């Protein structure tokens, strides 16, 4: 008797077929990537140590890949990120090896990093890993700027409880006391 497949395998297969057939136009991909860079720079500007580390990597290009999605970023003289101009050869390529978006979502809910294949400069890979480990979006702080401290804190506490419950449901790590919904506050080493 064959072992039953995951009930989510149908969704994985559907995602694969849709992704292969429906490719967004180049202008839409560029616009989405540009918005992602703006968001990443917003988060980086809240962490001076991260900007200093990126400043040391000025002009170096990193390619991120997952399935049919590719994005190349370059460190700027301001210690931030920008889309790399076409034609530059990346010094580091990071390819997420988990094919299933559902597996990636489960790993994220557990607080795990996805499996990544690293090709290229080891020191640059170490800097990218430091950024991933230490830079976090302070959602509560940004929300407080919009609606005030007390409502932002209340919403953030609710989000932390929901995230903790999801982590327990997925079978991952138990919720941490005092952690934020987006992870711990970034600290410099």
Coordinates of C-alpha atoms in Angstrom, one line a residue, residues 54-62 73-77 88-89 91:
X54 CA 27.2 47.2 4.2
X55 CA 29.4 50.2 3.7
X56 CA 32.5 47.9 3.9
X57 CA 30.8 45.8 1.1
X58 CA 30.2 48.8 -1.2
X59 CA 29.8 47.9 -4.8
X60 CA 29.6 44.1 -4.2
X61 CA 26.7 42.3 -5.8
X62 CA 24.6 39.5 -4.3
X73 CA 21.4 43.7 -5.0
X74 CA 24.4 45.9 -4.6
X75 CA 25.7 47.6 -1.5
X76 CA 25.7 51.4 -1.9
X77 CA 28.2 54.1 -0.6
X88 CA 27.3 43.1 -13.2
X89 CA 28.6 39.7 -12.2
X91 CA 30.2 37.9 -6.2

